[in-house]
Amino acid sequence: MDNMTHFTTYTLMEPHNAKSYRYIYFTGFLFLYAMILFLNIWLSVVIVLEKALHEPMYIFLCNLCVNDIYGTAAFYPKFLHDLILNSYVIPSYMCAFQAFVVYTYVMCEYSTLAVMAYDRHVAICQPLDYHSKMNTFSCSILLGLCWVIPFLNMFIAVFLSNRLVPCRNHIEKLFCDNWSIVKLSCESTVINNIYGFIFISLYFGLVIVIMMSYIKLIIACKASLECRRKFWQTCVPHIISLINLTVAILFDTIYNRFGSSDFPVNFRMFLALEMIVVPPLFNPVIYGIKLSEVRKRVLKLCMNRTNDDKD
């Protein structure tokens, strides 16, 4: 029983053929991380600098980009460091911190998409009340809730997992998450399972509410060509991001609950990484291409930059 208290570090899963391909992995993931940072920072800077984009929809989009930067910072630097040293070990306190950041990133992503859905619902269904309902105070409260609720949820989840005494120290994943830490314990995890079920159910319910709001918007937009145009330009990117994130979380849940050595190694890696690779990379691309105002401002800044370089 004493041996159960001596794990100050955990070992993580090694990438497939890490010794042979670690420099290829390093180059690929470094490029991927650089692209995520560039796209999200660039879009955030455009929104901050352009006064025409200081509207609730674009402010929430900026929050989505900031959250993507926050979430990926928990994985890529550590993973790149592990590839360089060819050592996949993490201190237990850093593992808990990484799990905290990854899960708050996911919950904040969902919360932001929910707020964006509400913003579009008011803009399309109640245009005359839009500026009174989505004023500076309301936007500040909604942005605060996007961060405060996930942080409170994860403080409780991490506290519940840290009270467990681990009897194993290997995490079958490339990064730490809360469920992987809980599975290391040989004690009863009933409380953790109940709490996890409650907050998964809440966020699953949130997804249903978001989808129902978009269905209501589709019905409301049938009668007006202008509404249909506005829906196509502003709501379709939200729906794509929501589906993208939900599929990623579904893959992660399948991996956590049912992942085993019976699956091919490459498929297991894909399940483990999809959540922190696809949404942060594609969100700024989807919004940058589909939202005409963002696209115009990005092109304007690029043209100004090109002209300055020529001068």
PDB file of N, CA, C and O in Angstrom, residues 257-289:
ATOM      1  N   ARG A 257     -12.781   6.281 -22.824  1.00  0.00           N
ATOM      2  CA  ARG A 257     -13.630   5.241 -22.247  1.00  0.00           C
ATOM      3  C   ARG A 257     -13.333   3.864 -22.824  1.00  0.00           C
ATOM      4  O   ARG A 257     -13.416   2.861 -22.109  1.00  0.00           O
ATOM      5  N   PHE A 258     -13.024   3.803 -24.128  1.00  0.00           N
ATOM      6  CA  PHE A 258     -12.903   2.502 -24.776  1.00  0.00           C
ATOM      7  C   PHE A 258     -11.545   2.269 -25.423  1.00  0.00           C
ATOM      8  O   PHE A 258     -11.319   1.200 -25.995  1.00  0.00           O
ATOM      9  N   GLY A 259     -10.645   3.273 -25.379  1.00  0.00           N
ATOM     10  CA  GLY A 259      -9.343   3.125 -26.023  1.00  0.00           C
ATOM     11  C   GLY A 259      -8.567   1.956 -25.456  1.00  0.00           C
ATOM     12  O   GLY A 259      -8.484   1.777 -24.255  1.00  0.00           O
ATOM     13  N   SER A 260      -8.009   1.153 -26.322  1.00  0.00           N
ATOM     14  CA  SER A 260      -7.237  -0.007 -25.867  1.00  0.00           C
ATOM     15  C   SER A 260      -6.191  -0.339 -26.904  1.00  0.00           C
ATOM     16  O   SER A 260      -6.151   0.212 -28.000  1.00  0.00           O
ATOM     17  N   SER A 261      -5.349  -1.290 -26.562  1.00  0.00           N
ATOM     18  CA  SER A 261      -4.267  -1.700 -27.462  1.00  0.00           C
ATOM     19  C   SER A 261      -4.804  -2.452 -28.676  1.00  0.00           C
ATOM     20  O   SER A 261      -4.052  -2.752 -29.601  1.00  0.00           O
ATOM     21  N   ASP A 262      -6.105  -2.777 -28.682  1.00  0.00           N
ATOM     22  CA  ASP A 262      -6.686  -3.473 -29.826  1.00  0.00           C
ATOM     23  C   ASP A 262      -6.797  -2.557 -31.038  1.00  0.00           C
ATOM     24  O   ASP A 262      -6.811  -3.025 -32.175  1.00  0.00           O
ATOM     25  N   PHE A 263      -6.886  -1.224 -30.797  1.00  0.00           N
ATOM     26  CA  PHE A 263      -6.948  -0.269 -31.893  1.00  0.00           C
ATOM     27  C   PHE A 263      -5.562  -0.096 -32.507  1.00  0.00           C
ATOM     28  O   PHE A 263      -4.548  -0.171 -31.800  1.00  0.00           O
ATOM     29  N   PRO A 264      -5.473   0.160 -33.828  1.00  0.00           N
ATOM     30  CA  PRO A 264      -4.180   0.487 -34.439  1.00  0.00           C
ATOM     31  C   PRO A 264      -3.564   1.708 -33.762  1.00  0.00           C
ATOM     32  O   PRO A 264      -4.283   2.619 -33.354  1.00  0.00           O
ATOM     33  N   VAL A 265      -2.234   1.731 -33.662  1.00  0.00           N
ATOM     34  CA  VAL A 265      -1.539   2.804 -32.948  1.00  0.00           C
ATOM     35  C   VAL A 265      -1.842   4.166 -33.554  1.00  0.00           C
ATOM     36  O   VAL A 265      -2.103   5.139 -32.843  1.00  0.00           O
ATOM     37  N   ASN A 266      -1.813   4.266 -34.892  1.00  0.00           N
ATOM     38  CA  ASN A 266      -2.061   5.555 -35.539  1.00  0.00           C
ATOM     39  C   ASN A 266      -3.473   6.056 -35.275  1.00  0.00           C
ATOM     40  O   ASN A 266      -3.693   7.262 -35.099  1.00  0.00           O
ATOM     41  N   PHE A 267      -4.436   5.130 -35.221  1.00  0.00           N
ATOM     42  CA  PHE A 267      -5.814   5.525 -34.934  1.00  0.00           C
ATOM     43  C   PHE A 267      -5.948   6.006 -33.499  1.00  0.00           C
ATOM     44  O   PHE A 267      -6.654   6.974 -33.215  1.00  0.00           O
ATOM     45  N   ARG A 268      -5.237   5.359 -32.573  1.00  0.00           N
ATOM     46  CA  ARG A 268      -5.250   5.783 -31.171  1.00  0.00           C
ATOM     47  C   ARG A 268      -4.653   7.175 -31.032  1.00  0.00           C
ATOM     48  O   ARG A 268      -5.158   8.017 -30.276  1.00  0.00           O
ATOM     49  N   MET A 269      -3.581   7.448 -31.766  1.00  0.00           N
ATOM     50  CA  MET A 269      -2.976   8.787 -31.728  1.00  0.00           C
ATOM     51  C   MET A 269      -3.936   9.837 -32.278  1.00  0.00           C
ATOM     52  O   MET A 269      -4.065  10.939 -31.743  1.00  0.00           O
ATOM     53  N   PHE A 270      -4.642   9.478 -33.358  1.00  0.00           N
ATOM     54  CA  PHE A 270      -5.595  10.415 -33.948  1.00  0.00           C
ATOM     55  C   PHE A 270      -6.720  10.732 -32.972  1.00  0.00           C
ATOM     56  O   PHE A 270      -7.096  11.892 -32.794  1.00  0.00           O
ATOM     57  N   LEU A 271      -7.247   9.696 -32.314  1.00  0.00           N
ATOM     58  CA  LEU A 271      -8.305   9.909 -31.333  1.00  0.00           C
ATOM     59  C   LEU A 271      -7.836  10.818 -30.208  1.00  0.00           C
ATOM     60  O   LEU A 271      -8.581  11.674 -29.723  1.00  0.00           O
ATOM     61  N   ALA A 272      -6.575  10.624 -29.787  1.00  0.00           N
ATOM     62  CA  ALA A 272      -6.049  11.391 -28.659  1.00  0.00           C
ATOM     63  C   ALA A 272      -5.801  12.855 -29.014  1.00  0.00           C
ATOM     64  O   ALA A 272      -5.917  13.731 -28.159  1.00  0.00           O
ATOM     65  N   LEU A 273      -5.465  13.131 -30.271  1.00  0.00           N
ATOM     66  CA  LEU A 273      -5.012  14.474 -30.645  1.00  0.00           C
ATOM     67  C   LEU A 273      -6.048  15.322 -31.374  1.00  0.00           C
ATOM     68  O   LEU A 273      -5.889  16.547 -31.460  1.00  0.00           O
ATOM     69  N   GLU A 274      -7.100  14.706 -31.897  1.00  0.00           N
ATOM     70  CA  GLU A 274      -8.048  15.438 -32.739  1.00  0.00           C
ATOM     71  C   GLU A 274      -8.611  16.665 -32.045  1.00  0.00           C
ATOM     72  O   GLU A 274      -8.785  17.720 -32.657  1.00  0.00           O
ATOM     73  N   MET A 275      -8.840  16.552 -30.735  1.00  0.00           N
ATOM     74  CA  MET A 275      -9.449  17.629 -29.958  1.00  0.00           C
ATOM     75  C   MET A 275      -8.593  18.894 -29.904  1.00  0.00           C
ATOM     76  O   MET A 275      -9.116  20.008 -29.871  1.00  0.00           O
ATOM     77  N   ILE A 276      -7.260  18.734 -29.890  1.00  0.00           N
ATOM     78  CA  ILE A 276      -6.392  19.906 -29.753  1.00  0.00           C
ATOM     79  C   ILE A 276      -5.609  20.218 -31.029  1.00  0.00           C
ATOM     80  O   ILE A 276      -4.681  21.028 -31.000  1.00  0.00           O
ATOM     81  N   VAL A 277      -6.009  19.568 -32.130  1.00  0.00           N
ATOM     82  CA  VAL A 277      -5.381  19.861 -33.412  1.00  0.00           C
ATOM     83  C   VAL A 277      -6.375  20.523 -34.360  1.00  0.00           C
ATOM     84  O   VAL A 277      -6.119  21.603 -34.899  1.00  0.00           O
ATOM     85  N   VAL A 278      -7.520  19.884 -34.554  1.00  0.00           N
ATOM     86  CA  VAL A 278      -8.443  20.331 -35.606  1.00  0.00           C
ATOM     87  C   VAL A 278      -9.178  21.630 -35.259  1.00  0.00           C
ATOM     88  O   VAL A 278      -9.105  22.589 -36.039  1.00  0.00           O
ATOM     89  N   PRO A 279      -9.886  21.750 -34.105  1.00  0.00           N
ATOM     90  CA  PRO A 279     -10.609  23.008 -33.847  1.00  0.00           C
ATOM     91  C   PRO A 279      -9.730  24.262 -33.827  1.00  0.00           C
ATOM     92  O   PRO A 279     -10.077  25.261 -34.474  1.00  0.00           O
ATOM     93  N   PRO A 280      -8.566  24.257 -33.133  1.00  0.00           N
ATOM     94  CA  PRO A 280      -7.764  25.493 -33.118  1.00  0.00           C
ATOM     95  C   PRO A 280      -7.212  25.886 -34.478  1.00  0.00           C
ATOM     96  O   PRO A 280      -6.965  27.068 -34.735  1.00  0.00           O
ATOM     97  N   LEU A 281      -7.014  24.888 -35.354  1.00  0.00           N
ATOM     98  CA  LEU A 281      -6.464  25.185 -36.676  1.00  0.00           C
ATOM     99  C   LEU A 281      -7.531  25.664 -37.647  1.00  0.00           C
ATOM    100  O   LEU A 281      -7.304  26.594 -38.429  1.00  0.00           O
ATOM    101  N   PHE A 282      -8.701  25.053 -37.591  1.00  0.00           N
ATOM    102  CA  PHE A 282      -9.731  25.343 -38.581  1.00  0.00           C
ATOM    103  C   PHE A 282     -10.666  26.483 -38.192  1.00  0.00           C
ATOM    104  O   PHE A 282     -11.270  27.098 -39.071  1.00  0.00           O
ATOM    105  N   ASN A 283     -10.820  26.773 -36.895  1.00  0.00           N
ATOM    106  CA  ASN A 283     -11.709  27.873 -36.494  1.00  0.00           C
ATOM    107  C   ASN A 283     -11.352  29.202 -37.152  1.00  0.00           C
ATOM    108  O   ASN A 283     -12.207  29.849 -37.762  1.00  0.00           O
ATOM    109  N   PRO A 284     -10.090  29.656 -37.044  1.00  0.00           N
ATOM    110  CA  PRO A 284      -9.770  30.952 -37.684  1.00  0.00           C
ATOM    111  C   PRO A 284      -9.870  30.902 -39.200  1.00  0.00           C
ATOM    112  O   PRO A 284     -10.205  31.917 -39.821  1.00  0.00           O
ATOM    113  N   VAL A 285      -9.610  29.736 -39.793  1.00  0.00           N
ATOM    114  CA  VAL A 285      -9.730  29.607 -41.251  1.00  0.00           C
ATOM    115  C   VAL A 285     -11.189  29.721 -41.669  1.00  0.00           C
ATOM    116  O   VAL A 285     -11.537  30.457 -42.606  1.00  0.00           O
ATOM    117  N   ILE A 286     -12.062  28.985 -40.963  1.00  0.00           N
ATOM    118  CA  ILE A 286     -13.490  29.000 -41.284  1.00  0.00           C
ATOM    119  C   ILE A 286     -14.059  30.412 -41.160  1.00  0.00           C
ATOM    120  O   ILE A 286     -14.731  30.922 -42.060  1.00  0.00           O
ATOM    121  N   TYR A 287     -13.764  31.076 -40.040  1.00  0.00           N
ATOM    122  CA  TYR A 287     -14.309  32.422 -39.811  1.00  0.00           C
ATOM    123  C   TYR A 287     -13.671  33.451 -40.721  1.00  0.00           C
ATOM    124  O   TYR A 287     -14.326  34.379 -41.191  1.00  0.00           O
ATOM    125  N   GLY A 288     -12.379  33.286 -40.976  1.00  0.00           N
ATOM    126  CA  GLY A 288     -11.687  34.231 -41.842  1.00  0.00           C
ATOM    127  C   GLY A 288     -12.185  34.184 -43.269  1.00  0.00           C
ATOM    128  O   GLY A 288     -12.257  35.208 -43.957  1.00  0.00           O
ATOM    129  N   ILE A 289     -12.567  32.992 -43.732  1.00  0.00           N
ATOM    130  CA  ILE A 289     -13.047  32.837 -45.105  1.00  0.00           C
ATOM    131  C   ILE A 289     -14.519  33.217 -45.223  1.00  0.00           C
ATOM    132  O   ILE A 289     -14.928  33.894 -46.167  1.00  0.00           O
TER     133      ILE A 289
END
